[in-house]
Structures are given as structure tokens and as C-alpha cells.
Short mmCIF file of C-alpha atoms in Angstrom, two decimals:
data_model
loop_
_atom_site.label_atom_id
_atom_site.label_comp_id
_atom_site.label_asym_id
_atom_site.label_seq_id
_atom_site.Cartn_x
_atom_site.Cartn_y
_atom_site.Cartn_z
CA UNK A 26 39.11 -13.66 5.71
CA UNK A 27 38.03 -11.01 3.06
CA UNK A 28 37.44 -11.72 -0.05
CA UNK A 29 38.56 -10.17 -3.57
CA UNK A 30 35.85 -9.43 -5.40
CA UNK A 31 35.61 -7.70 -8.94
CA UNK A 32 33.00 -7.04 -10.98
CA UNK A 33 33.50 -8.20 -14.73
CA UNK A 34 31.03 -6.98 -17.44
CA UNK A 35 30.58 -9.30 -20.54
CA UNK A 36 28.66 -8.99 -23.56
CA UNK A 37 25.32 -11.42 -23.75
CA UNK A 38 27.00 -14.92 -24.13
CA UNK A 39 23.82 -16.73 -26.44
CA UNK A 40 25.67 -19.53 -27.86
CA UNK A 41 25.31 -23.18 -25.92
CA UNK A 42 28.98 -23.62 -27.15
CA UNK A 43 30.33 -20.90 -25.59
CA UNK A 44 31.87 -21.57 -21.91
CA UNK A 45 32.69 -18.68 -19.93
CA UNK A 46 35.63 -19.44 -16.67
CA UNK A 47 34.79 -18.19 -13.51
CA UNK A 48 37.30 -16.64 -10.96
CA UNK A 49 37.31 -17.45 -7.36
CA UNK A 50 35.46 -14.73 -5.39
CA UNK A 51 34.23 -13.00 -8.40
CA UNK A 52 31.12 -11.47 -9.63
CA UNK A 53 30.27 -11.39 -13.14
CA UNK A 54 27.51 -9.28 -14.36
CA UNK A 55 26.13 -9.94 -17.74
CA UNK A 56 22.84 -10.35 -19.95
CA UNK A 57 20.74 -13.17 -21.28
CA UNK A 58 17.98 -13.24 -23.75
CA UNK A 59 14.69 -15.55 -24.06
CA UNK A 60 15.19 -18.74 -24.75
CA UNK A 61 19.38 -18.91 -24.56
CA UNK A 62 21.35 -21.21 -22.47
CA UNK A 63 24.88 -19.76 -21.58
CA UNK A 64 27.48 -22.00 -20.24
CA UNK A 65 30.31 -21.22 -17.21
CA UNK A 66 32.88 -23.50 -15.65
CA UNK A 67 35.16 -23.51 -12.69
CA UNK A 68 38.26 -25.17 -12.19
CA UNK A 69 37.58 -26.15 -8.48
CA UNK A 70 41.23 -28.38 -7.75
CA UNK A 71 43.50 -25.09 -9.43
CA UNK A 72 41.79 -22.57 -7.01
CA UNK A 73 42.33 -24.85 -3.66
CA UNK A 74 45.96 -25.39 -4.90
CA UNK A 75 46.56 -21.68 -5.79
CA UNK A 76 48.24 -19.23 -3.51
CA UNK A 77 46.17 -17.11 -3.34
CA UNK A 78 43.47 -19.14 -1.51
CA UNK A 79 45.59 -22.04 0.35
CA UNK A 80 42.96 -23.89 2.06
CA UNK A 81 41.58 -27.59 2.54
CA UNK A 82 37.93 -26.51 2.41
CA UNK A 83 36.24 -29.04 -0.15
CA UNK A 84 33.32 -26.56 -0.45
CA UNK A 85 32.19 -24.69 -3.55
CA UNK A 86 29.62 -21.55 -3.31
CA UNK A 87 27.65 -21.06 -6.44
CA UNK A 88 25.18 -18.26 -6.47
CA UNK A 89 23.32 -16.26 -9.42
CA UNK A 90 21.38 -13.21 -8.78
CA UNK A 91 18.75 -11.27 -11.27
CA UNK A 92 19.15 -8.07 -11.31
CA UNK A 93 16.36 -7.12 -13.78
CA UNK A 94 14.01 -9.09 -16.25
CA UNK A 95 11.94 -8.66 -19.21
CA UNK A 96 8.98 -6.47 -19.34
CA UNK A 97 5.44 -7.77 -19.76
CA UNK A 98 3.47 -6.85 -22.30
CA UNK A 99 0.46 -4.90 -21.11
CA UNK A 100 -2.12 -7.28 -20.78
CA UNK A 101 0.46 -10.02 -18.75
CA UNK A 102 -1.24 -10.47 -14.98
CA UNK A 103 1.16 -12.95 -14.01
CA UNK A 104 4.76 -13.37 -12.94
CA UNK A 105 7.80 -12.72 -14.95
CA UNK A 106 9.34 -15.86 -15.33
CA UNK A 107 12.78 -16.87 -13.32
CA UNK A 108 15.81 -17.99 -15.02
CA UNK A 109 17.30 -21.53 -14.15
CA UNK A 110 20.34 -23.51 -13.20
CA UNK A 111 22.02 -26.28 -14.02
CA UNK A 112 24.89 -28.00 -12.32
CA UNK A 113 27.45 -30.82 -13.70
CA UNK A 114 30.34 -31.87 -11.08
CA UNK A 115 31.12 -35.46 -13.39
CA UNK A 116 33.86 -35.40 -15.73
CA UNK A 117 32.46 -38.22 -17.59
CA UNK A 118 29.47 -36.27 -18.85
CA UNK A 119 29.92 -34.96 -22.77
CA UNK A 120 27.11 -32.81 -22.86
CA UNK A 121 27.31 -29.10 -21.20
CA UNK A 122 24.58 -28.71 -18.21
CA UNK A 123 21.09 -27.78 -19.42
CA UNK A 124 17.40 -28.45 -19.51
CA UNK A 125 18.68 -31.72 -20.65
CA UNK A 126 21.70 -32.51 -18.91
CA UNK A 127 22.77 -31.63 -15.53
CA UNK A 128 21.19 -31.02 -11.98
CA UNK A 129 18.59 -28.34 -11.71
CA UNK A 130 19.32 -25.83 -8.67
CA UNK A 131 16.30 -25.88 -6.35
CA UNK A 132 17.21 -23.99 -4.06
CA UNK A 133 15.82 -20.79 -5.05
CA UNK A 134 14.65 -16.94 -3.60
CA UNK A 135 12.82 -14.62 -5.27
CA UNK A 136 15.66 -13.46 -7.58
CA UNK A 137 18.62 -15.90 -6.30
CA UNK A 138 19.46 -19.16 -6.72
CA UNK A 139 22.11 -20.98 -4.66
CA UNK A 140 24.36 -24.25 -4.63
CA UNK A 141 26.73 -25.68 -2.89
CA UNK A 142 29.18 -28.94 -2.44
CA UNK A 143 31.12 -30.10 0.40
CA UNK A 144 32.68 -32.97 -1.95
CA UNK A 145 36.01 -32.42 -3.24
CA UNK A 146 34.86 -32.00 -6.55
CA UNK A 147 37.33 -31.27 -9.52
CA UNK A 148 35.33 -29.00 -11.67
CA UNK A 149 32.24 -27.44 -11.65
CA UNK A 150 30.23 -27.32 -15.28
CA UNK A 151 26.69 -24.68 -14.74
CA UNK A 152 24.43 -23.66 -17.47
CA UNK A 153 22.27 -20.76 -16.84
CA UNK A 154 18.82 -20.62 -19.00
CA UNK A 155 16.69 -18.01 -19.60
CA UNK A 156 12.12 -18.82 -20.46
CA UNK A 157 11.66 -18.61 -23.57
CA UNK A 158 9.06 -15.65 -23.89
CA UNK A 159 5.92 -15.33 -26.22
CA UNK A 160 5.77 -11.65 -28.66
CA UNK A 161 5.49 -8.50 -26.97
CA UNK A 162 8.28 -8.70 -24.15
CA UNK A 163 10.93 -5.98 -23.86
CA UNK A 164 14.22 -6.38 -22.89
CA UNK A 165 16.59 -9.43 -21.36
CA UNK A 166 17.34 -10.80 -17.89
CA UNK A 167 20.96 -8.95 -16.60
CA UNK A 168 22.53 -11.00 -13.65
CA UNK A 169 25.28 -11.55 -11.67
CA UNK A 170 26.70 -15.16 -10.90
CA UNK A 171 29.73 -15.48 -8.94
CA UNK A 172 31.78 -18.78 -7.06
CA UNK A 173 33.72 -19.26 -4.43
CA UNK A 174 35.43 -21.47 -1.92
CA UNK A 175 35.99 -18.99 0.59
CA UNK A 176 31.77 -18.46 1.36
CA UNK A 177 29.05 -17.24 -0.49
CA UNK A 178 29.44 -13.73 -1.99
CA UNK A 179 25.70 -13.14 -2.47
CA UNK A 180 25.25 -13.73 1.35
CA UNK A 181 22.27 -13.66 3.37
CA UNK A 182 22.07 -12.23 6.83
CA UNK A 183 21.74 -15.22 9.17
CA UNK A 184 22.28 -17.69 7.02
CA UNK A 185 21.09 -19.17 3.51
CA UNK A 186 17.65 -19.29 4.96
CA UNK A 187 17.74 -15.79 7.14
CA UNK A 188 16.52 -17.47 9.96
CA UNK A 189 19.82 -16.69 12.59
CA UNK A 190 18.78 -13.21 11.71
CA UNK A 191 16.80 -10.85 13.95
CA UNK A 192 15.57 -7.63 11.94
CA UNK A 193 12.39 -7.05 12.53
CA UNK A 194 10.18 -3.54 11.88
CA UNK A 195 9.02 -1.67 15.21
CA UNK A 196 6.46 0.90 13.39
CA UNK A 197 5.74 3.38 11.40
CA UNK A 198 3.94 6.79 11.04
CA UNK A 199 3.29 9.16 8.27
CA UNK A 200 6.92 9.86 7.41
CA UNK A 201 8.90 7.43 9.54
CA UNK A 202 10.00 3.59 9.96
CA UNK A 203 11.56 2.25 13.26
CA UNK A 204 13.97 -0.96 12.67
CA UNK A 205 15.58 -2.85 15.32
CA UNK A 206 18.33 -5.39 14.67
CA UNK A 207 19.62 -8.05 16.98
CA UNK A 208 23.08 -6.57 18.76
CA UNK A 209 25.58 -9.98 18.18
CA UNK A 210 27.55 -7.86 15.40
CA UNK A 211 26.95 -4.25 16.96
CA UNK A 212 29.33 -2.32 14.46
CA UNK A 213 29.66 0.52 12.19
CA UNK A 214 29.39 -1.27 8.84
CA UNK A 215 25.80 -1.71 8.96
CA UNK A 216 22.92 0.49 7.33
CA UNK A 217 19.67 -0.09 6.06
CA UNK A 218 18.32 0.19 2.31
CA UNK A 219 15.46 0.93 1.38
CA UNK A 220 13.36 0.40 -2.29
CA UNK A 221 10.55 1.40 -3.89
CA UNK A 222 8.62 -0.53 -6.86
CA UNK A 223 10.75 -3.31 -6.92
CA UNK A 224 9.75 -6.29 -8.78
CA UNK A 225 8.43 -9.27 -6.42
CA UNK A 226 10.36 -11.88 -8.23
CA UNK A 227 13.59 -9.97 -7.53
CA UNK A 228 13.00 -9.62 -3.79
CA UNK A 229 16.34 -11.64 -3.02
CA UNK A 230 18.39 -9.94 -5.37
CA UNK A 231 20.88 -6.93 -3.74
CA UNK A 232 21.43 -5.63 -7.07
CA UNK A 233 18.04 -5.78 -8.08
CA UNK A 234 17.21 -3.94 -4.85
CA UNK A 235 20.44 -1.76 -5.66
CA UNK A 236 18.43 -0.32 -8.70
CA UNK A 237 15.13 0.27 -6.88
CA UNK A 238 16.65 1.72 -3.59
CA UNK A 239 14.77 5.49 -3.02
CA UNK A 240 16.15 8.70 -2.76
CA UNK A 241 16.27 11.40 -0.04
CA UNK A 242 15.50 9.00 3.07
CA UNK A 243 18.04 9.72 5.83
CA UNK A 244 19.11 7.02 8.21
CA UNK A 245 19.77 7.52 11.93
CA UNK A 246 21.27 4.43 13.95
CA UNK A 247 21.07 3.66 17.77
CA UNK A 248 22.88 1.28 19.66
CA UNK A 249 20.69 0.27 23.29
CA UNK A 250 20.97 -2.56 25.65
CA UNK A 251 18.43 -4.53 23.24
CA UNK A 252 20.66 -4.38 19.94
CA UNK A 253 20.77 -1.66 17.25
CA UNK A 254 17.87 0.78 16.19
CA UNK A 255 17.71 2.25 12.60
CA UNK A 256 15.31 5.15 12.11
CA UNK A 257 14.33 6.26 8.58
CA UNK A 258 12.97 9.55 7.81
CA UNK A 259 11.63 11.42 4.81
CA UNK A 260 9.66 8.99 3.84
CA UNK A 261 6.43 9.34 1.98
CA UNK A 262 3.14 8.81 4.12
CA UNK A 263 0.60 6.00 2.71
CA UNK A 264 3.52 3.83 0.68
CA UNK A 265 4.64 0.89 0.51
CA UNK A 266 8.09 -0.20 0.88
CA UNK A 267 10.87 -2.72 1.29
CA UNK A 268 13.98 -2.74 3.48
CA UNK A 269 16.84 -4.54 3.59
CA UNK A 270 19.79 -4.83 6.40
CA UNK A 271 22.60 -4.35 4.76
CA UNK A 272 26.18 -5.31 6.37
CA UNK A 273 29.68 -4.84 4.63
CA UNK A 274 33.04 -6.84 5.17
CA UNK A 275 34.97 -4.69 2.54
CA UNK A 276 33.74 -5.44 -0.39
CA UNK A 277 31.28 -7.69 -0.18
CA UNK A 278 27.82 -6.87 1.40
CA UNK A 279 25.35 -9.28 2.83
CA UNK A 280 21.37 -8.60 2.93
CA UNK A 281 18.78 -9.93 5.25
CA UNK A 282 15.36 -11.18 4.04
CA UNK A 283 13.17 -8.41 3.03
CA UNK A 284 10.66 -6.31 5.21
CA UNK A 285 7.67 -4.81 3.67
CA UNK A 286 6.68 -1.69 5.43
CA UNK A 287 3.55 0.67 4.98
CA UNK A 288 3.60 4.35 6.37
CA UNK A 289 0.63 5.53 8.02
CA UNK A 290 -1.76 7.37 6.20
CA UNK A 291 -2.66 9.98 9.31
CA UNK A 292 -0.22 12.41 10.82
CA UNK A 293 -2.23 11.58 14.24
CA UNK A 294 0.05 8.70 14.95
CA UNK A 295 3.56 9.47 16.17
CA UNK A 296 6.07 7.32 16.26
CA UNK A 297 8.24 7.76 19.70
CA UNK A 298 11.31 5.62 21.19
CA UNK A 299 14.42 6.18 23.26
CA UNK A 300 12.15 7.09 26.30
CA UNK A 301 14.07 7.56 29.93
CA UNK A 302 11.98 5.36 31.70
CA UNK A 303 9.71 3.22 29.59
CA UNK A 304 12.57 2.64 27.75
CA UNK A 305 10.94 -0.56 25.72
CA UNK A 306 8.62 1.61 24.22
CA UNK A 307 9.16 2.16 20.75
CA UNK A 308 6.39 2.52 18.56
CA UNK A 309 3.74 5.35 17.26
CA UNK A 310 1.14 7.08 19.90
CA UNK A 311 -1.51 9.04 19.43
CA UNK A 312 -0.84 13.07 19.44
CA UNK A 313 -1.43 16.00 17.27
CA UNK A 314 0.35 16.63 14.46
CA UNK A 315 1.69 19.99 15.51
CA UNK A 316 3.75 18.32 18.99
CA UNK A 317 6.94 17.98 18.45
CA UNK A 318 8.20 14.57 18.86
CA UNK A 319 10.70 15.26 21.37
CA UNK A 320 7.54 16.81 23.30
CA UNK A 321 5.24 13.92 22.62
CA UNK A 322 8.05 11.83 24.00
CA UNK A 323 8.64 13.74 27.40
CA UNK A 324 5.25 13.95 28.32
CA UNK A 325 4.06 10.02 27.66
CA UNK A 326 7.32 9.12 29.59
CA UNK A 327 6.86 11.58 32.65
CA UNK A 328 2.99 10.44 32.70
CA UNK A 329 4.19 6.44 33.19
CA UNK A 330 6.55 7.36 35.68
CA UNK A 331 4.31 8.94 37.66
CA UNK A 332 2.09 6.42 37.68
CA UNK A 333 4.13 3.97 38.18
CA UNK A 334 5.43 5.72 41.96
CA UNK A 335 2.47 4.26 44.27
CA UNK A 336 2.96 0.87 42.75
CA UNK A 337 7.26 1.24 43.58
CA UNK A 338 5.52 2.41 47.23
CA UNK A 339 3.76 -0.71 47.74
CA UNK A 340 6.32 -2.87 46.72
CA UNK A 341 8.98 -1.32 48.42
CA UNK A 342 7.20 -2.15 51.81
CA UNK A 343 6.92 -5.80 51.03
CA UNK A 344 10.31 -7.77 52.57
CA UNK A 345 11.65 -9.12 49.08
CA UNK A 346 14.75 -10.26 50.72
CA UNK A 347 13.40 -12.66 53.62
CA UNK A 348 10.03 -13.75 51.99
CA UNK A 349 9.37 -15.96 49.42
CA UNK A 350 5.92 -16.12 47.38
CA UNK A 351 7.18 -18.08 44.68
CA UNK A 352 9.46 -20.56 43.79
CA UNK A 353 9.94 -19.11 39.88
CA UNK A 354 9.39 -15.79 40.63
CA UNK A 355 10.48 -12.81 42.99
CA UNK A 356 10.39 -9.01 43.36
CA UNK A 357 12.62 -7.89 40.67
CA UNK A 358 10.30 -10.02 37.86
CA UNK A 359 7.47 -8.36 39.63
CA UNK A 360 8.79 -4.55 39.28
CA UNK A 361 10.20 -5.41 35.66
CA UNK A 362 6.29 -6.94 34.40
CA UNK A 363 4.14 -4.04 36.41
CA UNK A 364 6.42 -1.70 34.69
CA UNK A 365 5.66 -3.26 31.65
CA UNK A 366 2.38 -3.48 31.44
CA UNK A 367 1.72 -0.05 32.97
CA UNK A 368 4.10 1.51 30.07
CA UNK A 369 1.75 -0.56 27.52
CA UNK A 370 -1.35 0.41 29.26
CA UNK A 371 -0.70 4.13 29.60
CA UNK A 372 1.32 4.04 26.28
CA UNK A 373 -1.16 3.13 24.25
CA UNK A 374 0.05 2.09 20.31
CA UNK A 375 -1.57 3.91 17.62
CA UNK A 376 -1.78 1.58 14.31
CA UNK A 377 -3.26 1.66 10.93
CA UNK A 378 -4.43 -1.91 10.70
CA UNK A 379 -4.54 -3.87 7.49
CA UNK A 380 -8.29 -3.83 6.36
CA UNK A 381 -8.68 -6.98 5.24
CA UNK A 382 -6.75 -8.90 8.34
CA UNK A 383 -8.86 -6.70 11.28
CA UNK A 384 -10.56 -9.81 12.79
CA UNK A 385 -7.01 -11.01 13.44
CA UNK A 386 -5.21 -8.02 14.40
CA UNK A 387 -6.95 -6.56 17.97
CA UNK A 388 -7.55 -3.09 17.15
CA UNK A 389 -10.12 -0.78 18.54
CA UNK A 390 -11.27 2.41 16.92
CA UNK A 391 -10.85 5.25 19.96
CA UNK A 392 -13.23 8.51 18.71
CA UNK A 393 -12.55 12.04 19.60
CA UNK A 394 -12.11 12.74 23.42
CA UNK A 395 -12.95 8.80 23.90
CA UNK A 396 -9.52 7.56 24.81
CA UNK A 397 -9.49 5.10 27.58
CA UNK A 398 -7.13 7.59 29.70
CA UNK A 399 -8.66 11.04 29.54
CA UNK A 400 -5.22 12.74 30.01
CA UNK A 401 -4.27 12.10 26.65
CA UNK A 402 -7.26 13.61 25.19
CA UNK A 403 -6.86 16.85 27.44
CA UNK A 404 -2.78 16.87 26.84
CA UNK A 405 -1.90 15.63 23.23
CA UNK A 406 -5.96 15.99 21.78
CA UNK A 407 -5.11 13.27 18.62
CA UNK A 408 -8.83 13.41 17.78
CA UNK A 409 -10.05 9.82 16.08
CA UNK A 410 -7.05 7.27 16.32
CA UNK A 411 -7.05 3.52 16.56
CA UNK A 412 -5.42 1.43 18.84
CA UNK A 413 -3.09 -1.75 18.61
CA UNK A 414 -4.54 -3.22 22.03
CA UNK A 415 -1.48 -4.02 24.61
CA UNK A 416 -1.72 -8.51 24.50
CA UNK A 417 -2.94 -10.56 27.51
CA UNK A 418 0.27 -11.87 28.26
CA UNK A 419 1.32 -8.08 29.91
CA UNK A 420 -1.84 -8.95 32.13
CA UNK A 421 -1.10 -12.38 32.82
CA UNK A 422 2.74 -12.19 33.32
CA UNK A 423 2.12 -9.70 36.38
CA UNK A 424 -0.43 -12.08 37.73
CA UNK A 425 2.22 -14.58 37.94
CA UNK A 426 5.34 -12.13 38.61
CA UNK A 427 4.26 -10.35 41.94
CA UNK A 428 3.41 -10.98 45.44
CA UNK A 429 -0.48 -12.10 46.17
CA UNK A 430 -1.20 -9.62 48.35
CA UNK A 431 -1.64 -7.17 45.39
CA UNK A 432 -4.17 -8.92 44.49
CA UNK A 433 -4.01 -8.05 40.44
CA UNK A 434 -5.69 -10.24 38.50
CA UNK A 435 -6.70 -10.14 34.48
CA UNK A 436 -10.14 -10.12 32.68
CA UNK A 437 -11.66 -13.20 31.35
CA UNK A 438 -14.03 -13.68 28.38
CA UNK A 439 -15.54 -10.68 26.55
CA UNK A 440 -14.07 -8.09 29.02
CA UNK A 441 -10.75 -9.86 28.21
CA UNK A 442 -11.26 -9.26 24.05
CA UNK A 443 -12.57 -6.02 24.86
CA UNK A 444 -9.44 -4.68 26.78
CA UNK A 445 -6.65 -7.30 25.53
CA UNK A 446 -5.04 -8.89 21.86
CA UNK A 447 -3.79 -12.31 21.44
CA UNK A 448 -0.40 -12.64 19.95
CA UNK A 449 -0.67 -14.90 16.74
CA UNK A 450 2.12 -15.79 14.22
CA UNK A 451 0.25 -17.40 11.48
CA UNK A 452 0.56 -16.19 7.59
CA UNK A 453 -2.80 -13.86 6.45
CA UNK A 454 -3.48 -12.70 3.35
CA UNK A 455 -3.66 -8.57 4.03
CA UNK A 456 -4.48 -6.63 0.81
CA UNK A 457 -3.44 -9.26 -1.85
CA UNK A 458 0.04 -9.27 -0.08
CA UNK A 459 0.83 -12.50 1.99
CA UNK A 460 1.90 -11.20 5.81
CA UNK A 461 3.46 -13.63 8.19
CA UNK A 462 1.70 -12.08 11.48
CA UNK A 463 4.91 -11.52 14.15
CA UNK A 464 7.20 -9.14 15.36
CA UNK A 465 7.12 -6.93 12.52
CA UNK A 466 3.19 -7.05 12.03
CA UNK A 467 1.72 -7.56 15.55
CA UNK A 468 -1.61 -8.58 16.20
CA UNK A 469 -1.40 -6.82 19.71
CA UNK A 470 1.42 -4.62 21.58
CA UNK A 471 3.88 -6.84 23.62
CA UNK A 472 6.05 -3.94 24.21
CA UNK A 473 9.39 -6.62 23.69
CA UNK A 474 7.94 -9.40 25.84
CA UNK A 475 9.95 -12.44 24.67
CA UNK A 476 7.66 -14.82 22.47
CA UNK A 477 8.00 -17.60 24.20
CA UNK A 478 6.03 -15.94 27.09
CA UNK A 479 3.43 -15.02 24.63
CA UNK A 480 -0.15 -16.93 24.84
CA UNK A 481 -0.89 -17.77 21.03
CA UNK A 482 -4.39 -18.34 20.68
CA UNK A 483 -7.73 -16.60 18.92
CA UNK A 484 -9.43 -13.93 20.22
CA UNK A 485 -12.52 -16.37 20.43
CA UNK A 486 -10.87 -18.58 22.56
CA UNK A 487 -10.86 -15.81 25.65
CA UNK A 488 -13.73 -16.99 27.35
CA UNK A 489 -11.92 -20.33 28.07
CA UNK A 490 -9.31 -18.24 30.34
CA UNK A 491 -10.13 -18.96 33.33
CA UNK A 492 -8.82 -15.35 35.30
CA UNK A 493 -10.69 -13.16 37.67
CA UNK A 494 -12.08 -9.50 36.29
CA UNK A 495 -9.47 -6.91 36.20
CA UNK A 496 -9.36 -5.12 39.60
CA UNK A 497 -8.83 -1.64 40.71
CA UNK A 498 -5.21 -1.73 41.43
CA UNK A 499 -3.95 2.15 41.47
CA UNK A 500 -7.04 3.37 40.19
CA UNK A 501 -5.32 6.06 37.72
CA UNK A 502 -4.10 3.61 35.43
CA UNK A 503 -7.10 1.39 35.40
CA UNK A 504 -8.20 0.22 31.58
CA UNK A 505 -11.30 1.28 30.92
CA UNK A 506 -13.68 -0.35 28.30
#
């Protein structure tokens, strides 16, 4: 069901005595200054009973957003303060909702605050109140606060929480971010926005982000097997950003949880995807800046491929249908993690890790003409890059995935560090910023090997792994220390 939505702007209601209604399904924008309590009530029973929404849902969707706050004075280091909720559902109360009175909302975002009931309540009393401020602060809170019994109409991608939401970041380079979102609603009313400079308390907030959103980037979307790509261009190289997923259903728009991206600061990383053949690759490589990307593309995916022939020779002269070397696995798990890991190997990721994190993320600076394949010295020459190492699991995945006579086998202790990352998912503080290490910041390249197949352990911990040194296997697309 869509909803009706309209936007109604009111002048700054200050007075406690002063109760503002609220419409089903719609927003109201409006101001508050420090120190005021403002007052709104919904008649929950006359909406259910009403025409225009006839429904026996007992639920009631409350949500407030802030779309922009005071400004500190000069010397102020720490966070603007957040306005607050309160809630009153009891007739028998005489006193309006308020620091005094009331429930207080806790269930807050950066910029939003939420509530809901699944009792059959009558009436729903809120009181909205704003810090009161010391001298020296400019300007009021504006937000928007809106109810419903229909659904939330500040929604969140995936939930309240975000967490039945995949959007994750694939990379960056200089001038580009690669998105991917998970394909369950694979449609046309999806696009991505992206902001610049916006407040940290308001990261929640769609209008908020609404007002900071950047000019001049261009969007380009791309449906594959593995859901929806989003590539954004014209963006400006060593910046910070932060993106949303946005999806429409008419009027209303819903908004994952924010991504915080950070193009590269060298034009030696390129970021490449929508290959023919190691079609999982999607991330930046090294190359000089003067290839065209469509170039660097061909010539990384026709490299792989050829590679990846005397392995297809072998394997096509072992009996896959009649013999059985595992009871888990079989040929087709073998040829899909060889591919893999040869496309990671031979592919190799080109990152700009965060300083302060590089003991957790495995990088390894690669100098001029040092590049652990020589053919992408003497074909793409991308002079001093570093490198995302591919993760263990690649290694260990084909180890378990194809037939024994192939005899491939991973690198144990230092050798292992040397030549593999570990995947990790803990939180890290990177720059001041807090990072939750994952899909969108990797601590190695998995090239879209599932999680759950991922080893998570410390780098440190590698010389516990009890597996054989590497061996040659197709001596072209060895890994080289």
C-alpha cells in the first residue's frame, strides 16, 4: 500500500501549551529553539476507523528526524547536542509528555529517533525537547516528525536496525566509488546519494543528508547475477564521503545505514569490474594513469584466462563423473575456487590503507618494477602501488575443493603472512573515525567468497596453520614473495 504523504511547514511552536495534531502518513517539518518543549498529538482510534485507512493494525509508527542543528561556537570540540522524545499513550495523565512526564524514546540514530506500539492505543500524546544551549550558539534545530499506522515513513533499508540490508562499498580510486547492493528488490526506483560535510550527529537523517548531498557526481547502475552495482563518478580524489541507498515507493523514500567512503589519493590505482571472465572481480588494480579503463580491463581479464587454460587441461582429464574424492566436494567446486583464487592472485587489488589500522589490514608496499607478476610491470608499468593481499581462505578453499592428485597446498607461518591476509570483522579506530572492518573495509581481498567460508583470525596466529608450503602448481601464476 502507498502512502499519502505531505509535507506541512509550521512556524516554531515554543509554547508547552501549544499541541500541534498530526495526520496519518504525514510529515511535518518545522523548527525548535534551545531550551523549548513543543507538544503533538494523534488521535490513533479516528485514523483506524477512517476511510481512508480501513485496517485492524493496532500499530502506531512515530518517527522524528533532524534535519539541521545549532552551530557551535568556535571553541566547542564536542557534539551538538540531540533533541529528545517523549511519549504518553494514558488518558489518565494531566500533564503533556516532557522531561517530567512521559516515556523517553530510546531508541535513537544519529539524527532519528523512533517508536512504536502494537497495543491498541487510543491516543498518542509526544513532546519533542530541544538542550538548552549555553551563549554563543547560532541558529535552531529544524525537523521533521511524522506518524503512521500504515509503516514507518522515515524508513530504513532492511529494517529499523539496517541489518536485512546488504549495501556494502566494493572500492574506490581517485575519482570513483563501486557499490554493490543485494538483488531481492532488483528495480528501477533505486539510486544512490551521496554527501559531503555532513554533520555526524545527523548521519540517520534523509533530510539532513538531503541538504549535504554533492553536486556533479553521475551515477551508473548494473544489474549482474550477484545483485545490483552502482558506480559513481566525478568524484574528488583524497575525500571523504558518505552514501546512502536510496529506494522510492512513490513518495516516500527509504535510506540504508550510511557508508563512509575515501577516494584514493593516487591515480595509479584503477578501479575495474564487469570483466568477461573473472567476472567477481571488482575492485581497483594497479595501472598507469594514462590506460584507459576499458583497456586496463581487457588486458587483466585476457591475462587470467590464459592462465587459467592448463589448469581447465588438467582437470578436464580427471573422470569427474565416475570418481569420487570427496564426500563435500566435487569438480565443479574445484573449477569455481581455482578460478577464484587465480583471478585474486593474478588480479592483484591496489588499496590505500588506513594509516593508523595497517597492522590489521594485510597490505604490502610493491616498489617500481617489483610486482610479484612481472607482466604487469612490463604491460600496465603502475610504478610504486600497494597491495590489499588476496586472504588465506582463496588458498585454503582450493586445498579442500579439488582432486589430490593436484597436489596444491597453502603456505604456513611467515610465508603464509608474507603472501596471504586474514579476514577480520572487528571495529578499529582508523584516523579518529571508528571502522567496523568487513565487506566494505577489507582487511584482505576475498574476491566475493561468502563469509562464512572466511578463516577469522590474526595475522599472528599463521604459524599455528598447520598447511604444507605453497607448491609450484602452473608455474606462471606462482606467488612470489
Amino acid at each position: 500500500m502507498l502512502f499519502l504523504i505531505a509535507v506541512i511547514s509550521l512556524a516554531c511552536v515554543s509554547y508547552a501549551q501549544t499541541t500541534v495534531q498530526l495526520n496519518d502518513s504525514q510529515v511535518l517539518s518545522t523548527s525548535i529553539a534551545s531550551g523549548d518543549l513543543q507538544h503533538y498529538y494523534f488521535e490513533a482510534a479516528a485514523h483506524r476507523l477512517s476511510g481512508l485507512h480501513e485496517s485492524e493494525s493496532k500499530s502506531v509508527y512515530l518517527t522524528l528526524t533532524t534535519c539541521s542543528q545549532p552551530t557551535a561556537p568556535g571553541n566547542y570540540e564536542g557534539e551538538v547536542p540531540s533533541l529528545n522524545m517523549f511519549i504518553s499513550t494514558s488518558s489518565e495523565e494531566t500533564t503533556l509528555p516532557g522531561p517530567s512526564q512521559g516515556t523517553m524514546v530510546n531508541d535513537t540514530k544519529l539524527g532519528r529517533i523512533a517508536w512504536n506500539t502494537s497495543d491498541r492505543v487510543q491516543n498518542v500524546w509526544i513532546g519533542v525537547v530541544a538542550p538548552t544551549l549555553t551563549e554563543n550558539w547560532n541558529g535552531n534545530w529544524t525537523y521533521q516528525i511524522a506518524i503512521s499506522t500504515q509503516g514507518w515513513m522515515h524508513p530504513i533499508l532492511g529494517g529499523n536496525d539496517g541489518s536485512g540490508m546488504i549495501f556494502n562499498l566494493e572500492d574506490t580510486d581517485d575519482s570513483h566509488a563501486l557499490f554493490a547492493a543485494s538483488g531481492e528488490h532488483q528495480q528501477n526506483n533505486r539510486t544512490l546519494l551521496v554527501a559531503s560535510n555532513l554533520a555526524p550527529e545527523l548521519r540517520y537523517s534523509l533530510c539532513a543528508v538531503d541538504q549535504a548531498r554533492i553536486s556533479g557526481y553521475a551515477i551508473n547502475t548494473t544489474r549482474t547475477p550477484f545483485g545490483e552495482q552502482f558506480l559513481v563518478s566525478n568524484l574528488t580524489s583524497n575525500s571523504s564521503y558518505m552514501a546512502y541507498l536510496i529506494e522510492s515507493t512513490g513518495a516516500l523514500r527509504s535510506m540504508s545505514a550510511p557508508i563512509r567512503l575515501q577516494t584514493k589519493a593516487d591515480d595509479n590505482c584503477r578501479l575495474i569490474y564487469g570483466l568477461d571472465f573473472c567476472d567477481q572481480v571488482a575492485y581497483s588494480v594497479p595501472a598507469r594513469a594514462s590506460d584507459s579503463t576499458d583497456s586496463i580491463r581487457q588486458k587483466y581479464d585476457d591475462q587470467a584466462r590464459q592462465l587459467f587454460e592448463p589448469f581447465n587441461i588438467a582437470i578436464s582429464q580427471f573422470n569427474c563423473e565416475t570418481t569420487q574424492y570427496s564426500l563435500v566436494r566435487n569438480c565443479t567446486d574445484c573449477y569455481r575456487d581455482y578460478k577464484r583464487w587465480l583471478c585474486a592472485v593474478s588480479i592483484p587489488r591496489c588499496t590505500s590503507a588506513f594509516q593508523s589500522v595497517e597492522d590489521t589490514v594485510a597490505t604490502r608496499v610493491v616498489n617500481a618494477n617489483e610486482s610479484r607478476n612481472p607482466w604487469i610491470d612490463e604491460t600496465l608499468e603502475p610504478g610504486t602501488w600497494t597491495e590489499l593481499l588476496p586472504c588465506i581462505d582463496l588458498c585454503y578453499q582450493v586445498v579442500q575443493s579439488c582432486p589430490p592428485f593436484m597436489a596444491f597446498n597453502c603456505p604456513k607461518g611467515d610465508l603464509a603472512s608474507m603472501q596471504y591476509g586474514y579476514w577480520k570483522r572487528n571495529t578499529v579506530d582508523a584516523n579518529g573515525m571508528s571502522v567496523q572492518l568487513g565487506p566494505s573495509y577489507p582487511t584482505c581481498n576475498r574476491l566475493q567468497l561468502e563469509e562464512s567460508r572466511l578463516v577469522l583470525s590474526d595475522a599472528s596466529q599463521a604459524s599455528l596453520m598447520d598447511y604444507s608450503i605453497l607448491l609450484i602448481i602452473l608455474s606462471t601464476v606462482l606467488l612470489q614473495a
